């Protein structure tokens, strides 16, 4: 029998849906938050990000599916009123798998994975960052920071920075500037740069003090660190889809009308 976990946003509507799903599936599954085969995220895209990080060490054995309690998101295939459809999908056990590649960031002696993006940010004073692509110097960036996004994260922070939206499943990373300073003394690319999975981005700084390392919905300190390396990981988060869903429709619904 399938082991299922339901992780929900801390609001009434999400808890209510969790109870309903548990009731509807009680004869078809075992509830197991420690070692699930399937994780159901109930909430928003942010809730799905928390799910991925909660099970980051079990990505090889877990599938993810999302139910949205607000508007339709990018990691959630069902709206709240469609919960019965999701339950039928789970019972049918006939889904297709979408592998979403992650980014790997290496800093000091630590390594983390990101589904949306990795951000180096400082709102206190401008950062001076030397950016290398495969050991080759590209630029000395000055500004609030840099964002390296996945295909999946391209519709999130990356999009607010003017980065391109990427169709899901393309294995790449996109480097975008966060409020870069451009005038006759300081120059950096001032446009997004897309690299495939053969490349590595290295960001070097003499002083990361007050800067934060943002990894999806998490924030880490950069004390005593002066270098970060970012590349596409061979690890992926496996999303199960029980019905075909058009990405273009999602983009249109989210950003156009
Ligand atoms: P949050 O502040 O609630 O998220 C900001 C918005 O981003 C929410 O509407 C969230 O959707 C949406 N979002 C998350 N992943 C997305 C994706 N892949 N495509 C399209 N929209 C997405 O914080 P959070 O919910 O913990 O999510 C963290 C993420 O928020 C970060 O990874 C970053 O990409 C994004 N963010 C964006 C900005 C910005 O655009 N200026 C600023 C901060 C953070 P839900 O409401 O469904 O959760
Ligand atoms: Mn959110």
PDB file of C-alpha atoms and ligand atoms in Angstrom:
ATOM      1  CA  UNK A   1       0.000   0.000   0.000  1.00  0.00           C
ATOM      2  CA  UNK A   2       1.124   3.549  -0.769  1.00  0.00           C
ATOM      3  CA  UNK A   3       2.599   5.703   2.002  1.00  0.00           C
ATOM      4  CA  UNK A   4       1.331   9.256   1.801  1.00  0.00           C
ATOM      5  CA  UNK A   5       2.170  12.495   3.612  1.00  0.00           C
ATOM      6  CA  UNK A   6       0.174  15.713   3.416  1.00  0.00           C
ATOM      7  CA  UNK A   7       2.029  18.949   4.128  1.00  0.00           C
ATOM      8  CA  UNK A   8      -0.198  21.978   4.330  1.00  0.00           C
ATOM      9  CA  UNK A   9       0.009  25.724   4.705  1.00  0.00           C
ATOM     10  CA  UNK A  10      -1.026  26.852   8.161  1.00  0.00           C
ATOM     11  CA  UNK A  11      -4.475  28.142   7.389  1.00  0.00           C
ATOM     12  CA  UNK A  12      -7.993  26.876   7.993  1.00  0.00           C
ATOM     13  CA  UNK A  13      -8.829  26.068   4.364  1.00  0.00           C
ATOM     14  CA  UNK A  14      -5.644  24.007   3.907  1.00  0.00           C
ATOM     15  CA  UNK A  15      -6.156  22.039   7.167  1.00  0.00           C
ATOM     16  CA  UNK A  16      -9.749  21.341   6.149  1.00  0.00           C
ATOM     17  CA  UNK A  17      -8.645  19.954   2.782  1.00  0.00           C
ATOM     18  CA  UNK A  18      -5.990  17.834   4.469  1.00  0.00           C
ATOM     19  CA  UNK A  19      -8.701  16.233   6.653  1.00  0.00           C
ATOM     20  CA  UNK A  20     -10.951  15.575   3.653  1.00  0.00           C
ATOM     21  CA  UNK A  21      -8.128  13.970   1.642  1.00  0.00           C
ATOM     22  CA  UNK A  22      -7.114  11.814   4.604  1.00  0.00           C
ATOM     23  CA  UNK A  23     -10.708  10.651   5.002  1.00  0.00           C
ATOM     24  CA  UNK A  24     -11.164   9.890   1.282  1.00  0.00           C
ATOM     25  CA  UNK A  25      -7.895   7.956   1.038  1.00  0.00           C
ATOM     26  CA  UNK A  26      -8.005   6.119   4.364  1.00  0.00           C
ATOM     27  CA  UNK A  27      -8.663   2.698   2.784  1.00  0.00           C
ATOM     28  CA  UNK A  28      -6.052   3.146   0.051  1.00  0.00           C
ATOM     29  CA  UNK A  29      -2.981   4.397   1.887  1.00  0.00           C
ATOM     30  CA  UNK A  30      -0.899   4.481   5.005  1.00  0.00           C
ATOM     31  CA  UNK A  31      -0.125   7.914   6.433  1.00  0.00           C
ATOM     32  CA  UNK A  32       3.644   8.188   6.851  1.00  0.00           C
ATOM     33  CA  UNK A  33       5.352  11.591   7.154  1.00  0.00           C
ATOM     34  CA  UNK A  34       8.761  10.008   7.801  1.00  0.00           C
ATOM     35  CA  UNK A  35       9.106   7.907   4.649  1.00  0.00           C
ATOM     36  CA  UNK A  36       6.339   8.729   2.183  1.00  0.00           C
ATOM     37  CA  UNK A  37       6.114   7.560  -1.446  1.00  0.00           C
ATOM     38  CA  UNK A  38       3.869  10.502  -2.300  1.00  0.00           C
ATOM     39  CA  UNK A  39       3.786  13.969  -0.739  1.00  0.00           C
ATOM     40  CA  UNK A  40       0.681  16.071  -1.261  1.00  0.00           C
ATOM     41  CA  UNK A  41       1.307  19.789  -0.821  1.00  0.00           C
ATOM     42  CA  UNK A  42      -1.804  21.772   0.146  1.00  0.00           C
ATOM     43  CA  UNK A  43      -1.373  25.555  -0.016  1.00  0.00           C
ATOM     44  CA  UNK A  44       0.594  27.592  -2.541  1.00  0.00           C
ATOM     45  CA  UNK A  45       3.775  27.310  -4.586  1.00  0.00           C
ATOM     46  CA  UNK A  46       5.635  28.377  -1.435  1.00  0.00           C
ATOM     47  CA  UNK A  47       4.181  25.360   0.386  1.00  0.00           C
ATOM     48  CA  UNK A  48       5.538  23.081  -2.335  1.00  0.00           C
ATOM     49  CA  UNK A  49       8.982  24.662  -1.882  1.00  0.00           C
ATOM     50  CA  UNK A  50       8.827  23.766   1.842  1.00  0.00           C
ATOM     51  CA  UNK A  51       7.812  20.203   0.915  1.00  0.00           C
ATOM     52  CA  UNK A  52      10.791  19.792  -1.404  1.00  0.00           C
ATOM     53  CA  UNK A  53      13.173  20.997   1.314  1.00  0.00           C
ATOM     54  CA  UNK A  54      11.553  18.832   3.984  1.00  0.00           C
ATOM     55  CA  UNK A  55      12.206  15.737   1.839  1.00  0.00           C
ATOM     56  CA  UNK A  56      15.438  16.938   0.196  1.00  0.00           C
ATOM     57  CA  UNK A  57      17.284  13.796   1.362  1.00  0.00           C
ATOM     58  CA  UNK A  58      14.600  11.460   0.007  1.00  0.00           C
ATOM     59  CA  UNK A  59      14.184  12.852  -3.527  1.00  0.00           C
ATOM     60  CA  UNK A  60      14.933   9.473  -5.124  1.00  0.00           C
ATOM     61  CA  UNK A  61      11.981   7.794  -3.451  1.00  0.00           C
ATOM     62  CA  UNK A  62       9.339  10.532  -3.207  1.00  0.00           C
ATOM     63  CA  UNK A  63       6.861  11.961  -5.722  1.00  0.00           C
ATOM     64  CA  UNK A  64       5.196  15.351  -5.246  1.00  0.00           C
ATOM     65  CA  UNK A  65       1.774  16.667  -6.208  1.00  0.00           C
ATOM     66  CA  UNK A  66       0.162  19.979  -5.290  1.00  0.00           C
ATOM     67  CA  UNK A  67      -3.303  21.271  -4.464  1.00  0.00           C
ATOM     68  CA  UNK A  68      -3.689  25.064  -4.414  1.00  0.00           C
ATOM     69  CA  UNK A  69      -5.891  26.777  -1.851  1.00  0.00           C
ATOM     70  CA  UNK A  70      -5.528  30.132  -3.639  1.00  0.00           C
ATOM     71  CA  UNK A  71      -5.206  30.733  -7.377  1.00  0.00           C
ATOM     72  CA  UNK A  72      -3.636  28.042  -9.569  1.00  0.00           C
ATOM     73  CA  UNK A  73       0.121  28.030  -9.086  1.00  0.00           C
ATOM     74  CA  UNK A  74       3.056  26.631 -11.034  1.00  0.00           C
ATOM     75  CA  UNK A  75       3.749  23.667  -8.722  1.00  0.00           C
ATOM     76  CA  UNK A  76       0.109  22.883  -8.029  1.00  0.00           C
ATOM     77  CA  UNK A  77      -2.072  21.083 -10.564  1.00  0.00           C
ATOM     78  CA  UNK A  78      -5.379  21.253  -8.710  1.00  0.00           C
ATOM     79  CA  UNK A  79      -7.465  24.055  -7.275  1.00  0.00           C
ATOM     80  CA  UNK A  80      -9.211  23.486  -3.940  1.00  0.00           C
ATOM     81  CA  UNK A  81     -12.572  22.630  -5.494  1.00  0.00           C
ATOM     82  CA  UNK A  82     -10.857  19.962  -7.641  1.00  0.00           C
ATOM     83  CA  UNK A  83      -9.702  17.846  -4.689  1.00  0.00           C
ATOM     84  CA  UNK A  84     -11.879  14.849  -5.730  1.00  0.00           C
ATOM     85  CA  UNK A  85     -10.103  14.788  -9.100  1.00  0.00           C
ATOM     86  CA  UNK A  86      -6.761  14.610  -7.285  1.00  0.00           C
ATOM     87  CA  UNK A  87      -7.997  11.796  -5.033  1.00  0.00           C
ATOM     88  CA  UNK A  88      -9.203   9.830  -8.083  1.00  0.00           C
ATOM     89  CA  UNK A  89      -5.830  10.395  -9.756  1.00  0.00           C
ATOM     90  CA  UNK A  90      -4.000   9.039  -6.713  1.00  0.00           C
ATOM     91  CA  UNK A  91      -6.294   6.008  -6.525  1.00  0.00           C
ATOM     92  CA  UNK A  92      -5.863   5.316 -10.272  1.00  0.00           C
ATOM     93  CA  UNK A  93      -2.080   5.270  -9.790  1.00  0.00           C
ATOM     94  CA  UNK A  94      -1.656   6.322 -13.451  1.00  0.00           C
ATOM     95  CA  UNK A  95       0.411   9.471 -13.604  1.00  0.00           C
ATOM     96  CA  UNK A  96       3.217  10.828 -15.724  1.00  0.00           C
ATOM     97  CA  UNK A  97       6.388  12.064 -14.095  1.00  0.00           C
ATOM     98  CA  UNK A  98       7.853  15.531 -14.590  1.00  0.00           C
ATOM     99  CA  UNK A  99      11.441  15.745 -13.401  1.00  0.00           C
ATOM    100  CA  UNK A 100      12.333  19.213 -12.199  1.00  0.00           C
ATOM    101  CA  UNK A 101      16.081  19.732 -12.024  1.00  0.00           C
ATOM    102  CA  UNK A 102      17.604  21.485  -9.048  1.00  0.00           C
ATOM    103  CA  UNK A 103      20.553  23.810  -8.657  1.00  0.00           C
ATOM    104  CA  UNK A 104      23.467  22.906  -6.453  1.00  0.00           C
ATOM    105  CA  UNK A 105      25.202  25.669  -4.512  1.00  0.00           C
ATOM    106  CA  UNK A 106      28.489  25.075  -2.787  1.00  0.00           C
ATOM    107  CA  UNK A 107      29.675  27.576  -0.134  1.00  0.00           C
ATOM    108  CA  UNK A 108      32.358  27.062   2.502  1.00  0.00           C
ATOM    109  CA  UNK A 109      32.025  23.407   3.447  1.00  0.00           C
ATOM    110  CA  UNK A 110      28.275  23.377   2.798  1.00  0.00           C
ATOM    111  CA  UNK A 111      26.158  22.310  -0.135  1.00  0.00           C
ATOM    112  CA  UNK A 112      22.459  23.030  -0.716  1.00  0.00           C
ATOM    113  CA  UNK A 113      19.901  22.385  -3.443  1.00  0.00           C
ATOM    114  CA  UNK A 114      17.398  24.849  -4.884  1.00  0.00           C
ATOM    115  CA  UNK A 115      14.226  24.297  -6.900  1.00  0.00           C
ATOM    116  CA  UNK A 116      13.444  27.954  -7.719  1.00  0.00           C
ATOM    117  CA  UNK A 117      16.665  29.862  -7.321  1.00  0.00           C
ATOM    118  CA  UNK A 118      19.803  30.806  -5.415  1.00  0.00           C
ATOM    119  CA  UNK A 119      20.111  34.500  -4.485  1.00  0.00           C
ATOM    120  CA  UNK A 120      22.963  36.525  -3.063  1.00  0.00           C
ATOM    121  CA  UNK A 121      21.441  39.713  -1.712  1.00  0.00           C
ATOM    122  CA  UNK A 122      22.336  42.704   0.385  1.00  0.00           C
ATOM    123  CA  UNK A 123      19.913  45.529   1.095  1.00  0.00           C
ATOM    124  CA  UNK A 124      22.226  47.368   3.506  1.00  0.00           C
ATOM    125  CA  UNK A 125      24.981  48.383   1.100  1.00  0.00           C
ATOM    126  CA  UNK A 126      25.828  47.435  -2.462  1.00  0.00           C
ATOM    127  CA  UNK A 127      27.674  44.212  -3.078  1.00  0.00           C
ATOM    128  CA  UNK A 128      30.810  43.982  -5.181  1.00  0.00           C
ATOM    129  CA  UNK A 129      30.814  40.551  -6.802  1.00  0.00           C
ATOM    130  CA  UNK A 130      33.258  39.063  -9.245  1.00  0.00           C
ATOM    131  CA  UNK A 131      31.456  36.650 -11.522  1.00  0.00           C
ATOM    132  CA  UNK A 132      33.300  33.810 -13.214  1.00  0.00           C
ATOM    133  CA  UNK A 133      31.851  31.392 -15.760  1.00  0.00           C
ATOM    134  CA  UNK A 134      33.928  28.186 -15.791  1.00  0.00           C
ATOM    135  CA  UNK A 135      36.900  29.997 -14.198  1.00  0.00           C
ATOM    136  CA  UNK A 136      36.726  32.776 -16.788  1.00  0.00           C
ATOM    137  CA  UNK A 137      36.069  36.286 -15.438  1.00  0.00           C
ATOM    138  CA  UNK A 138      32.843  37.774 -16.823  1.00  0.00           C
ATOM    139  CA  UNK A 139      32.294  40.928 -14.773  1.00  0.00           C
ATOM    140  CA  UNK A 140      32.629  42.816 -11.534  1.00  0.00           C
ATOM    141  CA  UNK A 141      29.024  43.356 -10.544  1.00  0.00           C
ATOM    142  CA  UNK A 142      27.909  46.147  -8.202  1.00  0.00           C
ATOM    143  CA  UNK A 143      24.373  46.334  -6.877  1.00  0.00           C
ATOM    144  CA  UNK A 144      21.922  44.601  -4.550  1.00  0.00           C
ATOM    145  CA  UNK A 145      22.750  41.109  -5.706  1.00  0.00           C
ATOM    146  CA  UNK A 146      22.457  38.275  -8.168  1.00  0.00           C
ATOM    147  CA  UNK A 147      19.854  35.582  -8.752  1.00  0.00           C
ATOM    148  CA  UNK A 148      20.487  32.217 -10.407  1.00  0.00           C
ATOM    149  CA  UNK A 149      17.237  30.523 -11.326  1.00  0.00           C
ATOM    150  CA  UNK A 150      16.166  27.138 -12.665  1.00  0.00           C
ATOM    151  CA  UNK A 151      13.625  26.584 -15.446  1.00  0.00           C
ATOM    152  CA  UNK A 152      11.017  25.987 -12.703  1.00  0.00           C
ATOM    153  CA  UNK A 153      11.967  29.159 -10.826  1.00  0.00           C
ATOM    154  CA  UNK A 154      11.899  31.297 -13.965  1.00  0.00           C
ATOM    155  CA  UNK A 155       8.302  32.379 -13.260  1.00  0.00           C
ATOM    156  CA  UNK A 156       9.154  33.427  -9.684  1.00  0.00           C
ATOM    157  CA  UNK A 157      11.785  35.972  -8.526  1.00  0.00           C
ATOM    158  CA  UNK A 158      13.619  35.689 -11.858  1.00  0.00           C
ATOM    159  CA  UNK A 159      10.613  37.065 -13.689  1.00  0.00           C
ATOM    160  CA  UNK A 160      10.418  40.113 -11.407  1.00  0.00           C
ATOM    161  CA  UNK A 161      14.036  40.823 -12.367  1.00  0.00           C
ATOM    162  CA  UNK A 162      13.186  40.850 -16.071  1.00  0.00           C
ATOM    163  CA  UNK A 163      14.501  37.337 -16.706  1.00  0.00           C
ATOM    164  CA  UNK A 164      12.969  35.069 -19.345  1.00  0.00           C
ATOM    165  CA  UNK A 165      10.275  32.494 -18.607  1.00  0.00           C
ATOM    166  CA  UNK A 166      11.579  29.011 -19.437  1.00  0.00           C
ATOM    167  CA  UNK A 167       9.454  26.066 -20.543  1.00  0.00           C
ATOM    168  CA  UNK A 168       9.631  23.316 -17.863  1.00  0.00           C
ATOM    169  CA  UNK A 169      12.148  20.550 -18.363  1.00  0.00           C
ATOM    170  CA  UNK A 170      14.975  22.520 -19.995  1.00  0.00           C
ATOM    171  CA  UNK A 171      18.126  21.806 -18.011  1.00  0.00           C
ATOM    172  CA  UNK A 172      19.725  25.206 -17.530  1.00  0.00           C
ATOM    173  CA  UNK A 173      20.381  28.058 -15.144  1.00  0.00           C
ATOM    174  CA  UNK A 174      19.638  31.731 -15.640  1.00  0.00           C
ATOM    175  CA  UNK A 175      21.768  34.450 -14.042  1.00  0.00           C
ATOM    176  CA  UNK A 176      19.951  37.763 -13.469  1.00  0.00           C
ATOM    177  CA  UNK A 177      20.952  40.992 -11.764  1.00  0.00           C
ATOM    178  CA  UNK A 178      19.191  42.427  -8.714  1.00  0.00           C
ATOM    179  CA  UNK A 179      19.331  46.217  -9.050  1.00  0.00           C
ATOM    180  CA  UNK A 180      22.712  46.453 -10.746  1.00  0.00           C
ATOM    181  CA  UNK A 181      24.489  49.816 -10.714  1.00  0.00           C
ATOM    182  CA  UNK A 182      25.330  50.969 -14.221  1.00  0.00           C
ATOM    183  CA  UNK A 183      27.059  54.223 -15.000  1.00  0.00           C
ATOM    184  CA  UNK A 184      30.332  55.404 -16.483  1.00  0.00           C
ATOM    185  CA  UNK A 185      32.371  54.005 -13.568  1.00  0.00           C
ATOM    186  CA  UNK A 186      30.612  50.668 -13.065  1.00  0.00           C
ATOM    187  CA  UNK A 187      29.453  48.309 -15.775  1.00  0.00           C
ATOM    188  CA  UNK A 188      28.070  44.805 -15.708  1.00  0.00           C
ATOM    189  CA  UNK A 189      26.110  42.745 -18.228  1.00  0.00           C
ATOM    190  CA  UNK A 190      22.697  44.260 -17.343  1.00  0.00           C
ATOM    191  CA  UNK A 191      20.867  41.380 -18.973  1.00  0.00           C
ATOM    192  CA  UNK A 192      20.112  37.777 -18.063  1.00  0.00           C
ATOM    193  CA  UNK A 193      22.556  35.079 -19.049  1.00  0.00           C
ATOM    194  CA  UNK A 194      21.381  31.498 -19.689  1.00  0.00           C
ATOM    195  CA  UNK A 195      23.838  28.624 -19.336  1.00  0.00           C
ATOM    196  CA  UNK A 196      23.341  24.894 -19.840  1.00  0.00           C
ATOM    197  CA  UNK A 197      24.318  22.124 -17.434  1.00  0.00           C
ATOM    198  CA  UNK A 198      27.953  21.932 -18.599  1.00  0.00           C
ATOM    199  CA  UNK A 199      28.755  25.238 -16.936  1.00  0.00           C
ATOM    200  CA  UNK A 200      29.496  26.521 -13.483  1.00  0.00           C
ATOM    201  CA  UNK A 201      28.961  30.017 -12.082  1.00  0.00           C
ATOM    202  CA  UNK A 202      31.404  31.136  -9.434  1.00  0.00           C
ATOM    203  CA  UNK A 203      30.727  34.303  -7.432  1.00  0.00           C
ATOM    204  CA  UNK A 204      33.612  35.767  -5.506  1.00  0.00           C
ATOM    205  CA  UNK A 205      33.585  38.638  -3.030  1.00  0.00           C
ATOM    206  CA  UNK A 206      36.122  40.064  -0.616  1.00  0.00           C
ATOM    207  CA  UNK A 207      33.254  40.863   1.714  1.00  0.00           C
ATOM    208  CA  UNK A 208      29.866  39.150   1.859  1.00  0.00           C
ATOM    209  CA  UNK A 209      29.148  40.743   5.243  1.00  0.00           C
ATOM    210  CA  UNK A 210      25.448  41.573   5.712  1.00  0.00           C
ATOM    211  CA  UNK A 211      24.668  39.606   2.568  1.00  0.00           C
ATOM    212  CA  UNK A 212      22.274  36.683   2.698  1.00  0.00           C
ATOM    213  CA  UNK A 213      22.155  33.530   0.662  1.00  0.00           C
ATOM    214  CA  UNK A 214      18.552  32.918  -0.342  1.00  0.00           C
ATOM    215  CA  UNK A 215      17.691  29.384  -1.360  1.00  0.00           C
ATOM    216  CA  UNK A 216      14.029  29.206  -2.407  1.00  0.00           C
ATOM    217  CA  UNK A 217      12.050  30.038   0.743  1.00  0.00           C
ATOM    218  CA  UNK A 218      15.071  29.713   3.055  1.00  0.00           C
ATOM    219  CA  UNK A 219      17.741  32.202   4.088  1.00  0.00           C
ATOM    220  CA  UNK A 220      21.316  31.433   5.160  1.00  0.00           C
ATOM    221  CA  UNK A 221      24.160  33.598   6.440  1.00  0.00           C
ATOM    222  CA  UNK A 222      27.396  34.050   4.509  1.00  0.00           C
ATOM    223  CA  UNK A 223      29.798  34.574   7.424  1.00  0.00           C
ATOM    224  CA  UNK A 224      33.495  33.888   6.715  1.00  0.00           C
ATOM    225  CA  UNK A 225      32.734  32.915   3.140  1.00  0.00           C
ATOM    226  CA  UNK A 226      34.095  34.608   0.054  1.00  0.00           C
ATOM    227  CA  UNK A 227      33.137  32.260  -2.725  1.00  0.00           C
ATOM    228  CA  UNK A 228      30.016  30.460  -3.988  1.00  0.00           C
ATOM    229  CA  UNK A 229      29.760  27.946  -6.795  1.00  0.00           C
ATOM    230  CA  UNK A 230      26.464  27.280  -8.538  1.00  0.00           C
ATOM    231  CA  UNK A 231      25.682  24.606 -11.118  1.00  0.00           C
ATOM    232  CA  UNK A 232      22.818  22.432 -12.339  1.00  0.00           C
ATOM    233  CA  UNK A 233      22.567  19.368 -10.089  1.00  0.00           C
ATOM    234  CA  UNK A 234      21.893  15.856 -11.378  1.00  0.00           C
ATOM    235  CA  UNK A 235      19.294  15.584  -8.626  1.00  0.00           C
ATOM    236  CA  UNK A 236      15.698  16.351  -9.448  1.00  0.00           C
ATOM    237  CA  UNK A 237      12.368  16.598  -7.682  1.00  0.00           C
ATOM    238  CA  UNK A 238       9.840  14.265  -9.284  1.00  0.00           C
ATOM    239  CA  UNK A 239       6.363  15.697  -9.744  1.00  0.00           C
ATOM    240  CA  UNK A 240       3.552  13.330 -10.632  1.00  0.00           C
ATOM    241  CA  UNK A 241       0.847  14.587 -12.976  1.00  0.00           C
ATOM    242  CA  UNK A 242      -2.477  12.786 -13.186  1.00  0.00           C
ATOM    243  CA  UNK A 243      -3.871  15.018 -15.936  1.00  0.00           C
ATOM    244  CA  UNK A 244      -2.313  16.961 -18.800  1.00  0.00           C
ATOM    245  CA  UNK A 245      -1.840  20.631 -17.955  1.00  0.00           C
ATOM    246  CA  UNK A 246      -0.714  23.239 -20.431  1.00  0.00           C
ATOM    247  CA  UNK A 247       2.198  25.391 -19.273  1.00  0.00           C
ATOM    248  CA  UNK A 248       1.190  28.143 -21.705  1.00  0.00           C
ATOM    249  CA  UNK A 249      -2.292  28.215 -20.156  1.00  0.00           C
ATOM    250  CA  UNK A 250      -0.739  28.541 -16.700  1.00  0.00           C
ATOM    251  CA  UNK A 251       1.468  31.406 -17.854  1.00  0.00           C
ATOM    252  CA  UNK A 252      -1.488  33.116 -19.485  1.00  0.00           C
ATOM    253  CA  UNK A 253      -3.674  32.694 -16.415  1.00  0.00           C
ATOM    254  CA  UNK A 254      -0.967  33.896 -14.047  1.00  0.00           C
ATOM    255  CA  UNK A 255       0.411  36.849 -15.973  1.00  0.00           C
ATOM    256  CA  UNK A 256      -1.919  37.930 -18.748  1.00  0.00           C
ATOM    257  CA  UNK A 257      -5.527  37.360 -17.761  1.00  0.00           C
TER     258      UNK A 257
HETATM  259  P1  LIG B   1       6.407  34.414  -0.986  1.00  0.00           P
HETATM  260  O1  LIG B   1       6.978  35.730  -0.638  1.00  0.00           O
HETATM  261  O2  LIG B   1       5.038  34.079  -0.509  1.00  0.00           O
HETATM  262  O3  LIG B   1       6.443  34.192  -2.569  1.00  0.00           O
HETATM  263  C1  LIG B   1       6.265  35.210  -3.471  1.00  0.00           C
HETATM  264  C2  LIG B   1       5.362  34.729  -4.595  1.00  0.00           C
HETATM  265  O4  LIG B   1       6.090  33.836  -5.455  1.00  0.00           O
HETATM  266  C3  LIG B   1       4.135  33.959  -4.116  1.00  0.00           C
HETATM  267  O5  LIG B   1       3.030  34.465  -4.829  1.00  0.00           O
HETATM  268  C4  LIG B   1       4.453  32.525  -4.516  1.00  0.00           C
HETATM  269  O6  LIG B   1       3.283  31.773  -4.777  1.00  0.00           O
HETATM  270  C5  LIG B   1       5.220  32.757  -5.798  1.00  0.00           C
HETATM  271  N1  LIG B   1       6.035  31.648  -6.315  1.00  0.00           N
HETATM  272  C6  LIG B   1       6.849  30.789  -5.658  1.00  0.00           C
HETATM  273  N2  LIG B   1       7.462  29.938  -6.528  1.00  0.00           N
HETATM  274  C7  LIG B   1       6.990  30.268  -7.764  1.00  0.00           C
HETATM  275  C8  LIG B   1       7.232  29.764  -9.074  1.00  0.00           C
HETATM  276  N3  LIG B   1       8.105  28.779  -9.299  1.00  0.00           N
HETATM  277  N4  LIG B   1       6.601  30.358 -10.118  1.00  0.00           N
HETATM  278  C9  LIG B   1       5.735  31.393  -9.927  1.00  0.00           C
HETATM  279  N5  LIG B   1       5.469  31.912  -8.713  1.00  0.00           N
HETATM  280  C10 LIG B   1       6.087  31.361  -7.648  1.00  0.00           C
HETATM  281  O7  LIG B   1       7.451  33.306  -0.512  1.00  0.00           O
HETATM  282  P2  LIG B   1       7.308  31.732  -0.719  1.00  0.00           P
HETATM  283  O8  LIG B   1       5.896  31.381  -1.021  1.00  0.00           O
HETATM  284  O9  LIG B   1       8.015  31.111   0.416  1.00  0.00           O
HETATM  285  O10 LIG B   1       8.152  31.474  -2.055  1.00  0.00           O
HETATM  286  C11 LIG B   1       9.529  31.707  -2.106  1.00  0.00           C
HETATM  287  C12 LIG B   1       9.815  32.215  -3.494  1.00  0.00           C
HETATM  288  O11 LIG B   1       9.210  33.483  -3.666  1.00  0.00           O
HETATM  289  C13 LIG B   1      11.274  32.436  -3.801  1.00  0.00           C
HETATM  290  O12 LIG B   1      11.870  31.259  -4.249  1.00  0.00           O
HETATM  291  C14 LIG B   1      11.232  33.533  -4.848  1.00  0.00           C
HETATM  292  O13 LIG B   1      11.277  33.005  -6.166  1.00  0.00           O
HETATM  293  C15 LIG B   1       9.865  34.166  -4.702  1.00  0.00           C
HETATM  294  N6  LIG B   1       9.983  35.580  -4.355  1.00  0.00           N
HETATM  295  C16 LIG B   1       9.724  36.478  -5.319  1.00  0.00           C
HETATM  296  C17 LIG B   1       9.891  37.820  -5.084  1.00  0.00           C
HETATM  297  C18 LIG B   1       9.616  38.779  -6.173  1.00  0.00           C
HETATM  298  O14 LIG B   1       9.131  38.352  -7.228  1.00  0.00           O
HETATM  299  N7  LIG B   1       9.948  40.033  -6.008  1.00  0.00           N
HETATM  300  C19 LIG B   1      10.313  38.284  -3.844  1.00  0.00           C
HETATM  301  C20 LIG B   1      10.561  37.316  -2.855  1.00  0.00           C
HETATM  302  C21 LIG B   1      10.403  35.964  -3.127  1.00  0.00           C
HETATM  303  P3  LIG B   1       2.290  31.278  -3.598  1.00  0.00           P
HETATM  304  O15 LIG B   1       1.538  32.489  -3.169  1.00  0.00           O
HETATM  305  O16 LIG B   1       1.419  30.301  -4.330  1.00  0.00           O
HETATM  306  O17 LIG B   1       3.109  30.665  -2.513  1.00  0.00           O
HETATM  307 MN1  LIG B   2       3.927  31.941  -0.453  1.00  0.00          MN
END
